[in-house]
Coordinates of C-alpha atoms in Angstrom, one line a residue:
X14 CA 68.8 96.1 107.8
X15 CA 72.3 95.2 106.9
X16 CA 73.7 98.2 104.9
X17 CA 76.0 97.6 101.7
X18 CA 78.9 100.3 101.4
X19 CA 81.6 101.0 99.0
X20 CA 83.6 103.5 99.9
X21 CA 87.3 104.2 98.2
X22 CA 90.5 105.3 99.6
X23 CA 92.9 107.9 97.7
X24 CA 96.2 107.6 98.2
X25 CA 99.6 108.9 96.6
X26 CA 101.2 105.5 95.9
X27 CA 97.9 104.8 93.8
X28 CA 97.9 101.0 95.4
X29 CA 95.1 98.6 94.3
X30 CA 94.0 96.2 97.5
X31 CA 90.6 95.9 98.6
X32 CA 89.2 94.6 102.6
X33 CA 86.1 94.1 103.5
X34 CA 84.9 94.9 107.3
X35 CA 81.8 94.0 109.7
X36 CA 80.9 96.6 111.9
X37 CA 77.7 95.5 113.4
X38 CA 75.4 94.8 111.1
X39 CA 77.3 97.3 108.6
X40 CA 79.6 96.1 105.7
X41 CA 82.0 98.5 104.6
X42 CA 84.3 97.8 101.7
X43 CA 87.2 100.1 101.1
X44 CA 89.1 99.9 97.4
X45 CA 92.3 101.9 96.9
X46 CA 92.4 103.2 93.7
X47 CA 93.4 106.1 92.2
X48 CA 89.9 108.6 90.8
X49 CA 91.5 112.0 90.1
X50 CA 94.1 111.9 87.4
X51 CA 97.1 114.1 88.4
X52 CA 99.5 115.4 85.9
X53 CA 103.0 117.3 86.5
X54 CA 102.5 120.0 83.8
X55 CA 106.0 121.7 85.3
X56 CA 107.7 119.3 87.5
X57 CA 109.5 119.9 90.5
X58 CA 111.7 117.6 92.6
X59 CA 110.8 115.5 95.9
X60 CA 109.8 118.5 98.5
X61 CA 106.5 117.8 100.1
X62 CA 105.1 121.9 100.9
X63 CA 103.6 122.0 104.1
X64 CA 100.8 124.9 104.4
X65 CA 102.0 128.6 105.7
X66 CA 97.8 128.1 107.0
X67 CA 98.4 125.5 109.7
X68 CA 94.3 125.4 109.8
X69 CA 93.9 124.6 106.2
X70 CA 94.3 120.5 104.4
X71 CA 93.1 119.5 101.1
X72 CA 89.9 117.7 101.4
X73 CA 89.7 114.9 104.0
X74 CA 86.9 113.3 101.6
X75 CA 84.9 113.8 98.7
X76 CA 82.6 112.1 96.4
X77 CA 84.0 111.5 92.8
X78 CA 83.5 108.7 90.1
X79 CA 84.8 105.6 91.0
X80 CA 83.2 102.6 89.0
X81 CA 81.6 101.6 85.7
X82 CA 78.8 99.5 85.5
X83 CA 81.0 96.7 85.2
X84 CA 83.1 97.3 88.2
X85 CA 80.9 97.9 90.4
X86 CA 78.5 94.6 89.3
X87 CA 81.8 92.8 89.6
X88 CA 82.5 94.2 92.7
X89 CA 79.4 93.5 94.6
X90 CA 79.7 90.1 93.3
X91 CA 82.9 89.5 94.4
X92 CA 82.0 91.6 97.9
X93 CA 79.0 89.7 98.7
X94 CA 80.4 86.0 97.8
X95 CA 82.9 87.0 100.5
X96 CA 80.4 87.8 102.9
X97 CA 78.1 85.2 102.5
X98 CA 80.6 82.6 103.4
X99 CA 82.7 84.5 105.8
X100 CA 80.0 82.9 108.9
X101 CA 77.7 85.7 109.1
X102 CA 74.1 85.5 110.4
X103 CA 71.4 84.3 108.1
X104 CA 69.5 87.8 109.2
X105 CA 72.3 89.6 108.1
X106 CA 73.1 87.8 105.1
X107 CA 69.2 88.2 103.8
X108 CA 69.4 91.6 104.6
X109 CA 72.4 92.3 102.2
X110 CA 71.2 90.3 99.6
X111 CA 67.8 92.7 100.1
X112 CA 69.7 95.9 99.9
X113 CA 71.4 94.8 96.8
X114 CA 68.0 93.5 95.3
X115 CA 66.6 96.6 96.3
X116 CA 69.0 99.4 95.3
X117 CA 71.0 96.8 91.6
X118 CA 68.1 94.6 91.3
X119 CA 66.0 94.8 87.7
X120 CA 63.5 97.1 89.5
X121 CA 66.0 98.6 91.8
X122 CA 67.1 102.1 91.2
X123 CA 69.5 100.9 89.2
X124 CA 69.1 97.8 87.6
X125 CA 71.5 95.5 86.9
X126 CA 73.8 98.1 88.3
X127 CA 73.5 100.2 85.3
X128 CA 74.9 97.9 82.9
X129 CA 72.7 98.6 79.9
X130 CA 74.9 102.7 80.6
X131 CA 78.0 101.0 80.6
X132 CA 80.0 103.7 78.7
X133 CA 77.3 106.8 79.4
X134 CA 78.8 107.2 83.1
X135 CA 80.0 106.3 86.6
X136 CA 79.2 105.4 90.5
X137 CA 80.2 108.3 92.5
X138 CA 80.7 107.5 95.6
X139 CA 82.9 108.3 98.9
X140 CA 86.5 108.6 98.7
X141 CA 88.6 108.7 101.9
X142 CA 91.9 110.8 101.8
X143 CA 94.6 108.7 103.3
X144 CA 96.9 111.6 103.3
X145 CA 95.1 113.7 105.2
X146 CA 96.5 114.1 108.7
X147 CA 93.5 113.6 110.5
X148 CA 91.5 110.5 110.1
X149 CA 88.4 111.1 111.7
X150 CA 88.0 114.1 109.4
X151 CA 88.0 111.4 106.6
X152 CA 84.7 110.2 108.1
X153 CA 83.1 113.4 108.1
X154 CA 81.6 112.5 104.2
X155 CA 78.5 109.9 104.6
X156 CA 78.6 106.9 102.8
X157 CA 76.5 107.9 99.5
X158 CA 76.3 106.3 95.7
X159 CA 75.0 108.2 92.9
X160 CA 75.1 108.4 88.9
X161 CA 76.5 110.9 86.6
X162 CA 76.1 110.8 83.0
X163 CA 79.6 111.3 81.2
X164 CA 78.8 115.0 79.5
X165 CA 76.4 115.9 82.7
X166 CA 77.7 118.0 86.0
X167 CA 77.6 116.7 88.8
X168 CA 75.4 117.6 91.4
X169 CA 76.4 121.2 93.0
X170 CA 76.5 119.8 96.9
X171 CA 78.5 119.5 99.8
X172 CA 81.9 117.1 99.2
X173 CA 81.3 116.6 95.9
X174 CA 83.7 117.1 93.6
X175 CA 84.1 120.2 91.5
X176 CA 87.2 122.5 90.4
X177 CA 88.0 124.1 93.7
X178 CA 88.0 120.6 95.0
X179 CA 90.1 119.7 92.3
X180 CA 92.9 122.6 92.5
X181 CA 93.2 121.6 96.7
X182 CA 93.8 118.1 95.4
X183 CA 96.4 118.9 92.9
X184 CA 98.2 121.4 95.5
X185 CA 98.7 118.4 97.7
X186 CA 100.4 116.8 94.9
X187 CA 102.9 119.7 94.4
X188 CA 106.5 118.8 94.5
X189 CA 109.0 121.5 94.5
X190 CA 112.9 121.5 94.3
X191 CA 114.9 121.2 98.3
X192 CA 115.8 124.9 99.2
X193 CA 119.1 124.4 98.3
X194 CA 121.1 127.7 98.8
X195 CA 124.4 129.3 98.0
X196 CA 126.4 131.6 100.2
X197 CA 129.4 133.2 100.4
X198 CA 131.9 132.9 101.6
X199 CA 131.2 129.1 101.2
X200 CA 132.3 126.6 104.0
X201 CA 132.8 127.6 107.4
X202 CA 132.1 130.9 108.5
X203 CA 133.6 133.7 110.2
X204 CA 132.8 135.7 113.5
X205 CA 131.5 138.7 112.6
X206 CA 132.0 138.5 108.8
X207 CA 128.3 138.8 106.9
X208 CA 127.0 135.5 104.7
X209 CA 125.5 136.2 101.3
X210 CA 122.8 133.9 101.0
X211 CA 120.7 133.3 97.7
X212 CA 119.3 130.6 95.7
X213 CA 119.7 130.3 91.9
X214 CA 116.3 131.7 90.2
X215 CA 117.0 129.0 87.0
X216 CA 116.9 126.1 89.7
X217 CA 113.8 127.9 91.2
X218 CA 110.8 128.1 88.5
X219 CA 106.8 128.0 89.2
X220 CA 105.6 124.1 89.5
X221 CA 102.2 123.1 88.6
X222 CA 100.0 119.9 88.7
X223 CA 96.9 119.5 87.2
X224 CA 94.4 117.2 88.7
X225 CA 91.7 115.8 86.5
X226 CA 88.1 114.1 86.0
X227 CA 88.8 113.3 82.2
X228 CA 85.5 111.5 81.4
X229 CA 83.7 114.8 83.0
X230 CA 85.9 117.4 81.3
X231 CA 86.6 118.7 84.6
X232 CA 90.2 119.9 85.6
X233 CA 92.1 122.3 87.9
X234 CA 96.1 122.9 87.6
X235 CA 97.9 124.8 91.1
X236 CA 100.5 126.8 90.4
X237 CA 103.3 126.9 92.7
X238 CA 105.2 130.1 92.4
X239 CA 109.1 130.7 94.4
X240 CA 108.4 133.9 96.5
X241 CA 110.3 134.7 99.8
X242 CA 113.4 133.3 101.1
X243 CA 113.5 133.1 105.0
X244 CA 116.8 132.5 107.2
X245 CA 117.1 131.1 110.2
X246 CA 120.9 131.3 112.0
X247 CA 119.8 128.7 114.5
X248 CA 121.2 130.5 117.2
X249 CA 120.6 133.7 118.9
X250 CA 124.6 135.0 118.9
X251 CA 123.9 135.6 115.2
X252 CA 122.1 138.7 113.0
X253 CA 120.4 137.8 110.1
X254 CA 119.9 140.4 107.3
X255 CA 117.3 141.9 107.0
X256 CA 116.5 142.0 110.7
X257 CA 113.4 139.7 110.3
X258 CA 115.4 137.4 108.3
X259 CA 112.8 137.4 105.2
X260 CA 114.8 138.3 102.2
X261 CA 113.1 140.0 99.3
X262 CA 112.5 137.2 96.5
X263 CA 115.7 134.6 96.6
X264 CA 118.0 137.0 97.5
X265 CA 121.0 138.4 95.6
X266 CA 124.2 136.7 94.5
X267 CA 126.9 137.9 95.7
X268 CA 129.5 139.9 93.2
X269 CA 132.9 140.8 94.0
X270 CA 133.4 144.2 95.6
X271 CA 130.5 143.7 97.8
X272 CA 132.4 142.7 100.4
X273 CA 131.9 145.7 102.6
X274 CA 128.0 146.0 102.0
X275 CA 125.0 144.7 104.1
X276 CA 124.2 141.6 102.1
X277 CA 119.9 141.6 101.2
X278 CA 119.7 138.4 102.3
X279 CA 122.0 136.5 104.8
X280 CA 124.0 135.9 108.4
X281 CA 126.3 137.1 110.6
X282 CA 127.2 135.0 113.1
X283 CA 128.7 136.9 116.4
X284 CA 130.6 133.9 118.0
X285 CA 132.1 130.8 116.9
X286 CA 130.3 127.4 117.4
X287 CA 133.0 126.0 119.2
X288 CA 132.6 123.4 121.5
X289 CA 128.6 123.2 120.2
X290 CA 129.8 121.6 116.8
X291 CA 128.1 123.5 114.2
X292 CA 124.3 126.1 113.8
X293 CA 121.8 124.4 112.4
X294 CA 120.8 126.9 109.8
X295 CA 117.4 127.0 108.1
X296 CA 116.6 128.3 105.0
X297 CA 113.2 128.4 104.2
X298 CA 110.9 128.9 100.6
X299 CA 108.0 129.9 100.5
X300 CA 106.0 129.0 97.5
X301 CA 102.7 131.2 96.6
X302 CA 99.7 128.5 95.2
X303 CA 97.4 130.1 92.3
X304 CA 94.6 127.8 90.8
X305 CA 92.6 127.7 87.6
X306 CA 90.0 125.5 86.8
X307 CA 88.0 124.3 83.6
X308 CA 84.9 126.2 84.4
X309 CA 87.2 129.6 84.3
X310 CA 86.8 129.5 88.0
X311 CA 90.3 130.3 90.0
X312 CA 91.9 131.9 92.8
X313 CA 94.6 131.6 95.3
X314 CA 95.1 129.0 98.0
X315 CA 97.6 129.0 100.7
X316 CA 101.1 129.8 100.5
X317 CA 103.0 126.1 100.4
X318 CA 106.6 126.2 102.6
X319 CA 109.4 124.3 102.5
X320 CA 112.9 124.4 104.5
X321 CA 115.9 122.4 104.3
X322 CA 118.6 122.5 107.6
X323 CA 122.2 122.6 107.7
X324 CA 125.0 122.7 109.7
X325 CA 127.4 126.2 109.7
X326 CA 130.5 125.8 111.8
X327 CA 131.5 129.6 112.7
X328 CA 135.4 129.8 113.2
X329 CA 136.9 132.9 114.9
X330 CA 139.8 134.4 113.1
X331 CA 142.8 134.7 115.7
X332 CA 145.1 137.9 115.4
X333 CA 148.4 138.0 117.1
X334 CA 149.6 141.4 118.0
X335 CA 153.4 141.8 118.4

């Protein structure tokens, strides 16, 4: 028997196209549309975090609300006329029209594809994460439809949707601010003279995103929180302070008369670049994730990173002795 399957793709962009496919004697229709609401409750700027838990992506796919009554009737329609005249077998076309019958018709499990709800609820069916990295994983969810009454929960099972789910979701969305630091002394550098590094705590605050299943009264916000500033010299000839190169919080700014003190975060670059150009110096932030959610569940996730590159010339100070 031919299967019918409508299965929706999440994306950031939040594009509307629809394609249908013929896999054998499977029909899979895929619809881009957005079925989590996101909100930027703190905004941030443009920096994608990646995950400090290599190991660990939002959810590949899911299950969430993804039609009314009316949609998805309009859908199918529209679905089916396609397939009917797209030179398919007379087998295969019968055995749509039978699954359709079977599952929308008046006696089906639900007839006239709910329309006499329309308002009450929604479809829930799969939704395939295009942004996650790995698309078989987006697979992994069978193709499923079910009903959920507006006011009801929905079911408690594997992929489908609920707060955690949510807050994973929302992290992905998380835009923070470019790492963008300050140092002193600014411009090129000196052999053997120590770099303050910092970043400025008022262009640094906690950014959160909500994501959101209005109709169900189900929400989650993650919280990204400014932590830990690392360093990177980008060359070995350098010491970075502290030794690891992981400042405590942003670091410090640096005040005049420190000049002869160990800076609490920063560089000390041992020979000049030279002939090489320039170090490529990274500085990265590393953002800690927190997550509430409208059932008073919450928790942490992983920490989110981001690093932005540049390029230190080191100059060498020359002394002539007379």
């Amino acid at each position: 028997m031919s299967v019918a399957r409508a299965e929706v793709t999440n994306d950031l962009e939040n594009e509307q196209e629809a394609e249908a496919d013929r896999d054998g004697n499977e029909l899979e229709a895929t619809v881009t549309g957005p079925t989590v609401t996101f909100s930027e409750d703190a905004p941030g700027g443009n920096g994608r975090l990646t995950s400090s838990d290599t190991s660990w992506f939002p959810p590949a796919c899911y299950y969430a609300p993804t039609y009314t009554p009316e949609q998805y009737r309009a859908y199918w329609d529209e679905l089916s006329s396609e397939f009917y005249g797209a030179g398919h077998l007379p087998e295969d076309k019968e055995a749509l029209r039978q699954d359709l019958e079977e599952t929308y018709g008046e006696n089906g499990q639900y007839p006239n594809y709910n329309i006499d709800k329309q308002g009450e609820g929604m479809f829930w069916t799969v939704v395939r994460n295009a942004n996650h990295p790995d698309e078989e994983a987006r697979y992994a969810c069978e193709f499923r439809t079910f009903w959920v009454d507006f006011g009801q929960p929905p079911p408690d099972e594997p992929g489908v949707l609920d707060t955690e789910m949510l807050a994973e979701l929302a992290y992905e969305r998380v835009r923070v601010p470019e790492t963008e630091i300050e140092w002193n002394p600014a411009g090129a550098q000196t052999v053997n003279l120590a770099t303050w590094i910092w970043l400025d705590e008022a262009e640094f605050e906690p950014v959160s995103v909500t994501a959101s299943l209005d109709t169900y009264g189900l929400w989650a916000t993650a919280t990204a929180t400014p932590v830990a500033l690392t360093v990177d010299p980008g060359t070995a000839d350098a010491v970075t302070h502290p030794a690891t190169g992981e400042c405590a919080g942003l670091g410090e700014p640096y005040r005049e008369g420190l000049a002869e003190q160990e800076p609490p975060c920063g560089v000390t670059y041992l020979r000049a670049t030279g002939e090489a150009g320039a170090h490529p110096l990274t500085a990265s932030l590393t953002w800690e994730i927190t997550w509430e959610g409208s059932d008073g569940a919450g928790g942490m996730l992983p920490d989110g990173v981001f690093e932005t590159s540049y390029d230190i010339t080191v100059e060498e100070i020359q002394t002539i002795i007379k």
